[in-house]
Coordinates of C-alpha atoms in Angstrom, one line a residue:
Chain A
X15 CA 121.1 122.2 78.2
X16 CA 120.5 119.8 81.0
X17 CA 116.9 119.0 81.7
X18 CA 116.7 119.0 85.4
X19 CA 113.3 117.3 85.4
X20 CA 115.0 114.1 84.2
X21 CA 117.2 113.8 87.3
X22 CA 116.5 111.0 89.7
X23 CA 115.9 111.9 93.3
X24 CA 119.3 110.4 94.2
X25 CA 121.1 112.5 91.5
X26 CA 119.2 115.7 92.4
X27 CA 119.7 115.2 96.1
X28 CA 123.5 114.7 95.6
X29 CA 123.7 117.9 93.5
X30 CA 121.7 119.8 96.1
X31 CA 123.9 118.6 98.9
X32 CA 126.9 119.7 97.0
X33 CA 125.2 123.1 96.4
X34 CA 125.5 122.5 92.7
X35 CA 121.8 122.5 92.2
X36 CA 119.2 124.9 93.5
X37 CA 115.9 123.5 94.8
X38 CA 114.3 126.6 93.4
X39 CA 115.7 125.9 89.9
X40 CA 114.7 122.3 90.1
X41 CA 111.2 123.2 91.2
X42 CA 110.8 125.9 88.6
X43 CA 111.8 123.3 85.9
X44 CA 109.2 120.9 87.2
X45 CA 106.6 123.7 87.2
X46 CA 107.5 124.7 83.7
X47 CA 107.2 121.1 82.5
X48 CA 103.9 120.7 84.2
X49 CA 102.6 123.9 82.6
X50 CA 103.8 122.6 79.2
X51 CA 102.4 119.1 79.5
X52 CA 99.6 118.9 81.9
X53 CA 96.9 120.0 79.4
X54 CA 97.8 116.8 77.6
X55 CA 98.6 114.4 80.5
X56 CA 95.9 115.7 82.9
X57 CA 97.8 114.5 86.0
X58 CA 97.0 117.2 88.5
X59 CA 93.6 117.8 90.1
X60 CA 95.1 120.6 92.2
X61 CA 98.4 122.1 91.1
X62 CA 100.1 124.4 93.6
X63 CA 103.1 126.0 91.9
X64 CA 103.2 129.1 94.2
X65 CA 103.3 127.0 97.4
X66 CA 105.9 124.7 95.8
X67 CA 108.1 127.7 95.0
X68 CA 107.8 129.0 98.5
X69 CA 108.8 125.6 99.9
X70 CA 111.7 125.4 97.5
X71 CA 113.0 128.8 98.6
X72 CA 112.7 127.8 102.2
X73 CA 114.6 124.6 101.4
X74 CA 117.3 126.5 99.6
X75 CA 117.7 128.9 102.5
X76 CA 118.0 126.1 105.0
X77 CA 120.4 124.1 102.9
X78 CA 122.6 127.1 102.2
X79 CA 122.8 127.6 106.0
X80 CA 124.0 124.1 106.4
X81 CA 120.7 122.7 107.6
X82 CA 120.0 119.8 105.2
X83 CA 117.1 117.6 106.3
X84 CA 118.2 114.7 104.2
X85 CA 117.8 113.3 100.7
X86 CA 114.3 114.6 100.0
X87 CA 115.1 118.2 101.0
X88 CA 114.2 120.4 98.1
X89 CA 112.9 117.6 95.9
X90 CA 109.5 118.1 94.1
X91 CA 107.1 115.4 95.1
X92 CA 103.4 115.0 94.1
X93 CA 100.7 113.5 96.3
X94 CA 97.8 111.3 95.1
X95 CA 94.7 113.2 96.0
X96 CA 93.7 110.9 98.7
X97 CA 96.4 112.1 101.1
X98 CA 95.2 114.7 103.5
X99 CA 96.9 118.0 103.3
X100 CA 96.2 120.7 105.9
X101 CA 94.6 123.7 104.3
X102 CA 94.6 122.2 100.8
X103 CA 91.6 120.3 99.4
X104 CA 91.7 116.5 99.3
X105 CA 89.0 115.3 97.1
X106 CA 89.6 111.6 96.3
X107 CA 89.1 112.9 92.7
X108 CA 85.3 112.9 93.5
X109 CA 82.6 115.6 93.4
X110 CA 81.5 114.1 96.8
X111 CA 84.6 115.8 98.4
X112 CA 85.2 118.5 96.0
X113 CA 85.5 121.2 98.6
X114 CA 86.9 119.1 101.5
X115 CA 89.8 120.8 103.1
X116 CA 91.5 118.8 105.8
X117 CA 92.8 120.4 109.0
X118 CA 95.7 118.0 109.3
X119 CA 98.3 116.4 107.1
X120 CA 98.3 112.7 106.7
X121 CA 101.1 111.2 108.8
X122 CA 103.1 110.4 105.7
X123 CA 102.7 113.9 104.4
X124 CA 104.0 115.2 107.7
X125 CA 107.0 113.0 107.4
X126 CA 107.7 114.1 103.9
X127 CA 107.2 117.7 104.9
X128 CA 109.6 117.3 107.8
X129 CA 112.0 115.7 105.3
X130 CA 112.0 118.9 103.3
X131 CA 110.0 117.6 100.3
X132 CA 108.6 120.3 98.0
X133 CA 104.9 119.5 97.4
X134 CA 103.7 120.4 93.9
X135 CA 100.1 119.6 94.4
X136 CA 97.5 116.8 94.3
X137 CA 97.6 114.2 91.6
X138 CA 94.6 112.5 90.0
X139 CA 93.4 109.1 91.0
X140 CA 90.7 106.8 90.1
X141 CA 87.8 108.1 92.1
X142 CA 88.3 107.0 95.7
X143 CA 91.1 104.7 94.5
X144 CA 88.7 102.4 92.7
X145 CA 86.6 104.1 90.1
X146 CA 88.4 104.6 86.8
X147 CA 89.4 105.5 84.3
X148 CA 86.3 107.7 84.5
X149 CA 85.2 110.5 82.2
X150 CA 82.3 111.7 84.3
X151 CA 84.3 113.2 87.2
X152 CA 85.2 116.9 87.8
X153 CA 88.6 116.3 86.2
X154 CA 89.4 113.8 83.4
X155 CA 91.6 110.8 83.9
X156 CA 95.4 111.1 83.5
X157 CA 97.0 110.0 80.3
X158 CA 100.0 107.7 79.8
X159 CA 103.0 109.7 78.7
X160 CA 104.3 106.9 76.6
X161 CA 101.2 107.1 74.5
X162 CA 98.6 109.6 75.4
X163 CA 95.8 107.5 73.9
X164 CA 96.5 104.9 76.6
X165 CA 95.5 104.6 80.2
X166 CA 98.1 104.9 83.0
X167 CA 96.8 102.0 85.1
X168 CA 95.2 102.8 88.4
X169 CA 94.4 103.8 90.8
X170 CA 97.5 106.0 91.4
X171 CA 97.1 107.3 87.8
X172 CA 98.3 110.8 88.1
X173 CA 101.3 109.7 90.2
X174 CA 102.4 107.2 87.5
X175 CA 102.0 109.6 84.7
X176 CA 103.7 112.6 86.5
X177 CA 106.7 110.6 87.5
X178 CA 107.2 109.0 84.1
X179 CA 107.0 112.4 82.4
X180 CA 109.4 114.0 84.9
X181 CA 106.9 116.5 86.2
X182 CA 107.8 115.4 89.7
X183 CA 110.8 113.3 90.8
X184 CA 108.6 111.2 93.1
X185 CA 105.0 110.7 94.1
X186 CA 102.8 109.0 96.7
X187 CA 100.5 106.3 95.6
X188 CA 98.3 103.8 97.5
X189 CA 97.7 100.2 96.8
X190 CA 94.6 98.0 97.8
X191 CA 94.8 95.5 94.9
X192 CA 97.7 96.9 92.8
X193 CA 97.1 100.6 92.7
X194 CA 100.8 101.5 93.0
X195 CA 102.2 98.6 91.0
X196 CA 99.8 98.8 88.1
X197 CA 100.4 102.4 87.2
X198 CA 104.1 101.9 87.9
X199 CA 104.1 99.0 85.4
X200 CA 102.1 100.7 82.7
X201 CA 104.0 104.0 83.0
X202 CA 107.4 102.3 83.2
X203 CA 108.5 103.6 86.6
X204 CA 109.3 102.0 89.9
X205 CA 106.8 101.6 92.7
X206 CA 106.7 99.7 95.9
X207 CA 103.8 98.5 97.9
X208 CA 105.6 98.1 101.2
X209 CA 104.9 95.5 103.8
X210 CA 101.5 96.0 105.4
X211 CA 102.0 98.1 108.5
X212 CA 105.3 99.7 107.5
X213 CA 103.8 103.0 106.4
X214 CA 101.0 104.8 108.2
X215 CA 97.7 105.1 106.5
X216 CA 96.4 107.8 108.9
X217 CA 95.0 110.7 106.9
X218 CA 94.8 108.7 103.7
X219 CA 91.2 108.3 102.4
X220 CA 90.5 104.6 102.9
X221 CA 89.2 102.2 100.4
X222 CA 89.6 98.9 102.3
X223 CA 91.4 99.3 105.6
X224 CA 92.7 95.7 105.9
X225 CA 94.1 95.9 102.3
X226 CA 95.2 99.5 101.9
X227 CA 98.9 100.3 101.7
X228 CA 100.6 103.7 101.3
X229 CA 103.7 103.8 99.2
X230 CA 106.2 105.7 97.0
X231 CA 106.5 105.8 93.2
X232 CA 109.6 107.1 91.5
X233 CA 111.8 106.6 88.4
X234 CA 114.1 104.1 90.1
X235 CA 114.2 101.6 92.9
X236 CA 116.9 103.7 94.6
X237 CA 114.6 106.7 94.7
X238 CA 111.8 104.5 96.2
X239 CA 114.2 103.5 98.9
X240 CA 115.1 107.2 99.6
X241 CA 111.4 108.0 99.9
X242 CA 110.6 105.0 102.0
X243 CA 113.4 106.0 104.5
X244 CA 111.5 109.2 105.2
X245 CA 108.1 107.6 105.2
X246 CA 108.5 104.5 107.3
X247 CA 107.9 104.4 111.0
X248 CA 105.4 103.4 113.7
X249 CA 102.3 105.6 114.0
X250 CA 100.1 105.1 117.0
X251 CA 97.4 106.9 115.0
X252 CA 97.1 104.0 112.6
X253 CA 95.9 100.8 114.3
X254 CA 97.6 98.7 111.6
X255 CA 101.0 100.4 112.0
X256 CA 103.7 98.0 112.9
X257 CA 106.1 98.9 115.7
X258 CA 109.2 97.5 114.0
X259 CA 112.8 98.7 113.7
X260 CA 113.3 100.7 110.5
X261 CA 116.3 99.5 108.5
X262 CA 118.4 101.4 106.0
X263 CA 116.4 100.7 102.9
X264 CA 119.5 101.5 100.7
X265 CA 121.9 99.4 102.7
X266 CA 121.8 96.4 100.4
X267 CA 122.1 98.4 97.2
X268 CA 125.3 98.1 95.2
X269 CA 126.1 94.7 96.7
X270 CA 126.3 91.7 94.3
X271 CA 123.1 89.6 94.0
X272 CA 125.2 86.4 93.6
X273 CA 123.5 83.6 95.5
X274 CA 120.1 85.3 95.7
X275 CA 117.4 82.7 95.4
X276 CA 114.6 83.7 93.1
X277 CA 111.3 81.9 92.9
X278 CA 109.5 82.5 89.6
X279 CA 105.7 82.3 89.8
X280 CA 104.9 81.5 86.2
X281 CA 101.4 80.2 86.6
X282 CA 100.1 83.6 87.6
X283 CA 100.8 85.0 84.0
X284 CA 101.0 81.8 82.0
X285 CA 97.7 80.1 82.9
X286 CA 95.8 82.0 85.6
X287 CA 95.8 85.4 83.9
X288 CA 97.5 84.8 80.6
X289 CA 99.9 87.6 79.7
X290 CA 100.6 88.9 76.3
X291 CA 103.7 87.5 74.5
X292 CA 105.7 90.7 74.9
X293 CA 105.2 90.6 78.7
X294 CA 106.2 87.0 78.9
X295 CA 109.3 87.6 76.7
X296 CA 110.4 90.5 78.8
X297 CA 110.1 88.5 82.0
X298 CA 112.2 85.7 80.5
X299 CA 114.8 88.2 79.5
X300 CA 114.9 89.6 83.0
X301 CA 115.5 86.2 84.4
X302 CA 118.5 85.8 82.1
X303 CA 119.8 89.0 83.5
X304 CA 119.3 87.8 87.0
X305 CA 121.1 84.5 86.2
X306 CA 124.0 86.5 84.8
X307 CA 124.2 88.3 88.1
X308 CA 124.6 85.0 89.9
X309 CA 121.0 84.4 91.1
X310 CA 119.5 81.0 91.2
X311 CA 116.0 80.6 89.8
X312 CA 113.4 77.9 90.6
X313 CA 109.7 77.6 89.8
X314 CA 107.3 78.2 92.7
X315 CA 103.7 77.3 92.6
X316 CA 101.2 79.2 94.7
X317 CA 97.4 78.9 94.9
X318 CA 95.7 80.0 91.7
X319 CA 95.3 83.7 91.2
X320 CA 91.6 83.2 91.3
X321 CA 91.8 82.2 95.0
X322 CA 93.6 85.4 95.9
X323 CA 91.3 87.5 93.7
X324 CA 88.2 86.0 95.4
X325 CA 89.7 87.0 98.8
X326 CA 90.8 90.4 97.7
X327 CA 87.6 91.4 95.9
X328 CA 85.3 90.1 98.6
X329 CA 87.1 91.9 101.4
X330 CA 87.7 95.1 99.4
X331 CA 84.1 95.3 98.2
X332 CA 82.6 94.8 101.6
X333 CA 85.0 97.2 103.4
X334 CA 84.6 99.8 100.7
X335 CA 80.8 99.7 100.9
X336 CA 81.0 100.0 104.7
X337 CA 83.0 103.2 104.2
X338 CA 80.8 104.7 101.5
X339 CA 77.3 103.5 102.5
X340 CA 76.3 106.8 104.2
X341 CA 77.1 108.7 101.0
X342 CA 76.0 106.1 98.4
X343 CA 72.5 105.9 100.1
X344 CA 72.1 109.7 100.3
X345 CA 74.0 111.3 97.4
X346 CA 74.9 108.7 94.9
X347 CA 74.7 111.3 92.1
X348 CA 77.9 112.8 93.4
X349 CA 79.9 109.7 92.4
X350 CA 81.1 108.8 89.0
X351 CA 79.3 105.8 87.5
X352 CA 82.2 103.4 87.7
X353 CA 83.1 104.1 91.3
X354 CA 79.5 104.1 92.4
X355 CA 78.6 100.7 90.8
X356 CA 81.8 99.0 91.8
X357 CA 81.4 99.9 95.4
X358 CA 77.6 99.3 95.5
X359 CA 78.1 95.7 94.6
X360 CA 79.8 95.4 98.0
X361 CA 76.4 95.8 99.7
X362 CA 75.5 92.4 98.4
X363 CA 78.3 90.5 100.2
X364 CA 77.0 88.4 103.1
X365 CA 78.7 88.6 106.5
X366 CA 79.7 85.0 106.5
X367 CA 81.4 85.4 103.1
X368 CA 83.4 88.3 104.3
X369 CA 84.6 86.2 107.3
X370 CA 85.3 83.3 105.0
X371 CA 87.5 85.6 102.9
X372 CA 89.4 86.6 106.0
X373 CA 89.9 83.0 106.9
X374 CA 91.0 82.1 103.4
X375 CA 93.3 85.1 103.6
X376 CA 95.0 83.6 106.6
X377 CA 95.4 80.2 104.9
X378 CA 96.9 81.9 101.8
X379 CA 99.3 83.9 103.8
X380 CA 100.6 80.8 105.5
X381 CA 100.8 79.0 102.2
X382 CA 102.8 81.7 100.5
X383 CA 105.2 82.0 103.5
X384 CA 105.7 78.3 103.3
X385 CA 106.4 78.4 99.6
X386 CA 109.0 81.2 100.2
X387 CA 110.9 79.2 102.8
X388 CA 113.7 78.4 100.5
X389 CA 113.7 81.4 98.2
X390 CA 114.6 85.0 99.0
X391 CA 112.2 86.7 96.6
X392 CA 109.5 85.9 94.2
X393 CA 109.2 87.3 90.7
X394 CA 106.1 87.4 88.6
X395 CA 104.4 89.8 86.1
X396 CA 103.3 93.2 87.4
X397 CA 100.7 93.5 84.6
X398 CA 99.6 90.8 82.1
X399 CA 99.5 93.4 79.4
X400 CA 101.0 96.8 78.4
X401 CA 98.7 99.8 78.7
X402 CA 95.5 99.6 76.7
X403 CA 93.6 102.5 75.1
X404 CA 92.1 104.6 77.8
X405 CA 88.5 104.2 76.6
X406 CA 88.9 100.4 76.3
X407 CA 89.3 99.4 80.0
X408 CA 86.5 97.1 80.9
X409 CA 84.4 98.3 83.9
X410 CA 84.2 94.8 85.4
X411 CA 87.7 93.5 84.5
X412 CA 88.4 92.6 88.2
X413 CA 85.7 89.9 87.8
X414 CA 86.8 88.6 84.5
X415 CA 90.6 88.6 84.9
X416 CA 92.0 87.9 88.4
X417 CA 94.4 90.6 89.5
X418 CA 98.1 89.7 89.2
X419 CA 99.0 92.2 91.9
X420 CA 96.4 91.4 94.6
X421 CA 98.0 88.3 96.1
X422 CA 100.4 90.6 97.9
X423 CA 97.7 92.8 99.3
X424 CA 96.1 89.7 100.6
X425 CA 99.4 88.5 102.1
X426 CA 100.7 91.9 103.0
X427 CA 104.1 91.1 101.5
X428 CA 106.3 93.9 100.1
X429 CA 105.9 93.9 96.3
X430 CA 107.9 96.2 94.0
X431 CA 107.2 96.9 90.3
X432 CA 110.3 97.4 88.1
X433 CA 110.4 98.2 84.4
X434 CA 112.0 95.3 82.4
X435 CA 111.8 96.8 78.9
X436 CA 109.4 98.0 76.2
X437 CA 107.3 96.4 73.6
X438 CA 107.5 97.0 69.8
X439 CA 105.1 99.9 70.3
X440 CA 107.3 101.5 72.9
X441 CA 105.1 100.7 75.9
X442 CA 106.7 99.7 79.2
X443 CA 106.7 96.1 80.5
X444 CA 107.3 95.2 84.1
X445 CA 107.8 92.6 86.8
X446 CA 107.0 92.4 90.4
X447 CA 109.7 91.5 92.9
X448 CA 108.1 90.2 96.1
X449 CA 109.8 89.8 99.5
X450 CA 109.2 88.4 102.9
X451 CA 107.5 90.5 105.6
X452 CA 109.5 93.6 106.3
X453 CA 112.2 92.7 103.9
X454 CA 111.4 95.7 101.8
X455 CA 115.1 96.6 101.6
X456 CA 115.7 93.3 99.8
X457 CA 113.2 93.8 97.1
X458 CA 114.4 97.3 96.5
X459 CA 118.0 96.1 96.3
X460 CA 117.0 93.5 93.7
X461 CA 115.2 96.1 91.7
X462 CA 118.2 98.5 92.0
X463 CA 120.7 95.8 90.8
X464 CA 118.5 95.0 87.8
X465 CA 118.2 98.6 86.9
X466 CA 121.9 99.1 87.1
X467 CA 122.6 96.0 85.0
X468 CA 120.2 97.0 82.2
X469 CA 119.7 100.2 80.1
X470 CA 115.9 100.6 80.5
X471 CA 116.2 103.6 83.0
X472 CA 117.9 105.6 80.3
X473 CA 114.7 105.8 78.2
X474 CA 112.0 108.3 78.9
X475 CA 108.7 109.0 77.0
X476 CA 109.2 111.3 74.0
X477 CA 106.8 113.9 75.5
X478 CA 109.1 114.2 78.5
X479 CA 112.1 115.0 76.3
X480 CA 110.9 117.5 73.7
X481 CA 108.8 119.6 76.0
X482 CA 111.2 122.5 76.2
X483 CA 111.4 123.0 72.4
X484 CA 107.7 122.8 72.1
X485 CA 107.2 125.2 75.0
X486 CA 109.7 127.6 73.4
X487 CA 108.0 127.4 70.0
X488 CA 104.6 128.0 71.7
Chain B
X12 CA 65.1 76.7 89.2
X13 CA 68.2 77.1 87.1
X14 CA 71.4 78.4 88.7
X15 CA 70.8 81.6 86.8
X16 CA 67.4 82.0 88.3
X17 CA 68.6 81.2 91.8
X18 CA 71.3 83.8 91.4
X19 CA 68.9 86.4 90.2
X20 CA 66.5 85.6 93.1
X21 CA 69.4 86.0 95.5
X22 CA 70.3 89.3 93.8
X23 CA 66.8 90.6 94.3
X24 CA 66.8 89.6 97.9
X25 CA 70.2 91.0 98.7
X26 CA 69.4 94.3 97.0
X27 CA 66.2 94.6 99.0
X28 CA 67.9 93.7 102.2
X29 CA 70.7 96.2 101.6
X30 CA 68.1 98.9 100.9
X31 CA 69.9 99.8 97.6
X32 CA 68.1 102.2 95.4
X33 CA 69.2 101.2 91.9
X34 CA 68.2 102.7 88.6
X35 CA 66.8 100.3 86.1
X36 CA 70.1 100.5 84.2
X37 CA 72.1 99.7 87.4
X38 CA 69.7 96.9 88.3
X39 CA 70.3 95.2 85.0
X40 CA 74.0 95.8 85.0
X41 CA 74.7 94.8 88.6
X42 CA 72.4 91.9 88.3
X43 CA 74.6 90.7 85.4
X44 CA 77.8 91.0 87.4
X45 CA 76.4 89.6 90.6
X46 CA 76.8 85.9 89.6
X47 CA 80.6 86.6 89.2
X48 CA 80.7 88.0 92.8
X49 CA 78.7 85.0 93.9
X50 CA 81.2 82.6 92.2
X51 CA 84.0 84.3 94.1
X52 CA 82.1 83.9 97.4
X53 CA 81.4 80.3 96.6
X54 CA 85.1 79.7 96.1
X55 CA 85.7 80.8 99.7
X56 CA 83.0 78.6 101.3
X57 CA 85.1 75.5 102.2
X58 CA 84.8 73.2 105.2
X59 CA 87.1 74.5 107.9
X60 CA 87.6 73.4 111.5
X61 CA 85.6 75.5 114.0
X62 CA 88.9 76.9 115.3
X63 CA 89.8 78.4 111.9
X64 CA 90.7 82.1 112.6
X65 CA 90.4 85.0 110.2
X66 CA 93.5 86.7 109.0
X67 CA 95.9 88.6 111.0
X68 CA 97.9 89.0 107.7
X69 CA 101.1 87.4 109.1
X70 CA 101.1 84.1 110.9
X71 CA 103.3 84.4 114.0
X72 CA 104.5 80.8 113.3
X73 CA 104.9 79.0 110.0

């Protein structure tokens, strides 16, 4: 029997368009899988199967009447619980906002809804997209479907886990220092932090407005492109929204990569934040695959990761504290310990240091743009290590190991995490593909070509495969 | 004073100025992390021309 939950968005969308797949059947399959697995994976803080089925039935009616809204019509999608949803609580995975019910959808939620997406509920996150994995919140942290003793990466933790397990076909994440790419990497899925300004952040609970990015997470690069097509667009309600023409994000897919110029940023993972041997070997193997596709590869040296991390952490901490100060000074007990302490440290950043960080940010952005002048994309590690045990994630790791993803929050460049294999323990390993401003279609096409040339997308976590038999036995 | 003592003095001053109410456990823990935050800030303090602008993420001209 075909497991519908293992379809990609592209596959399901094609079948739905041909009227060979019912959105209701697809949604029912995702609901059944969630009911079978979520006691273990803990991905949802608010699961809404009834509303999902209603939306799926509406989609089916519209499609049968010839009214397709596009590639996401009838596709089950999960939302990180920082995306406002009208009439449905948006908690930030925090007791502070446990009963907060927004009156309006986030702009991106509206776009997905208009595109016919079937929302399945609100997925867990590190508290307010910074505090986790935490065990003192109202809902425990999501588990990694490749090994449920391991963390998912964060902060879009439920999104990474749910997509990898096939509980949804796509999900929304957000990324301030790596919060889409880290869980994408550790859960073995695809996830793009788009160019800053490409996606509206209106209605998304902020962590650090000048670094926050909304973005999609899915099993493949192609699926990310399909989601981005629906999501992108100027929003006057977001002061950072860019008024740029929206390209066809799938247009470059299927075309040969021959002649593509890749810059490999080795020092990020060889000296600045030393990766494990399995990560380094997987990156080298991916470069061989790109060479075989006709790409040229040259080493590119940027400023040390520590420079980017200093900028990212200073800005993020100060901006996060400015957002949370009214609550941290009055009801700190409503926060989990990790979130509370990480954000409180931002109170100690001096104004001049915040401005210095913004000045250094400008310098680094220019330096990276200059370094990319004669390459089309950069490649580096998406995570220096595979997923660790969930109870062994250091609370202050951001100060001890400079983030390998944050340079592209600092610079605002599109950065896409793509799975490049698995280690001996079966845990996913990933790279980042980074493009120039608003060349999101290029990084997605590079990811798509790599996925097509390798077999990694044919492997799913065991828990995502044997769930039907276990559910039947139960 | 040693660097460590200076850092802890700065920590006490900044906590007081920010009006943070920390538990003894938090005070000890955040005080231990503060030098790392300070080291990051120190990395950003470099001589720049007075015309140096903060980021607008993308430079209009490279």
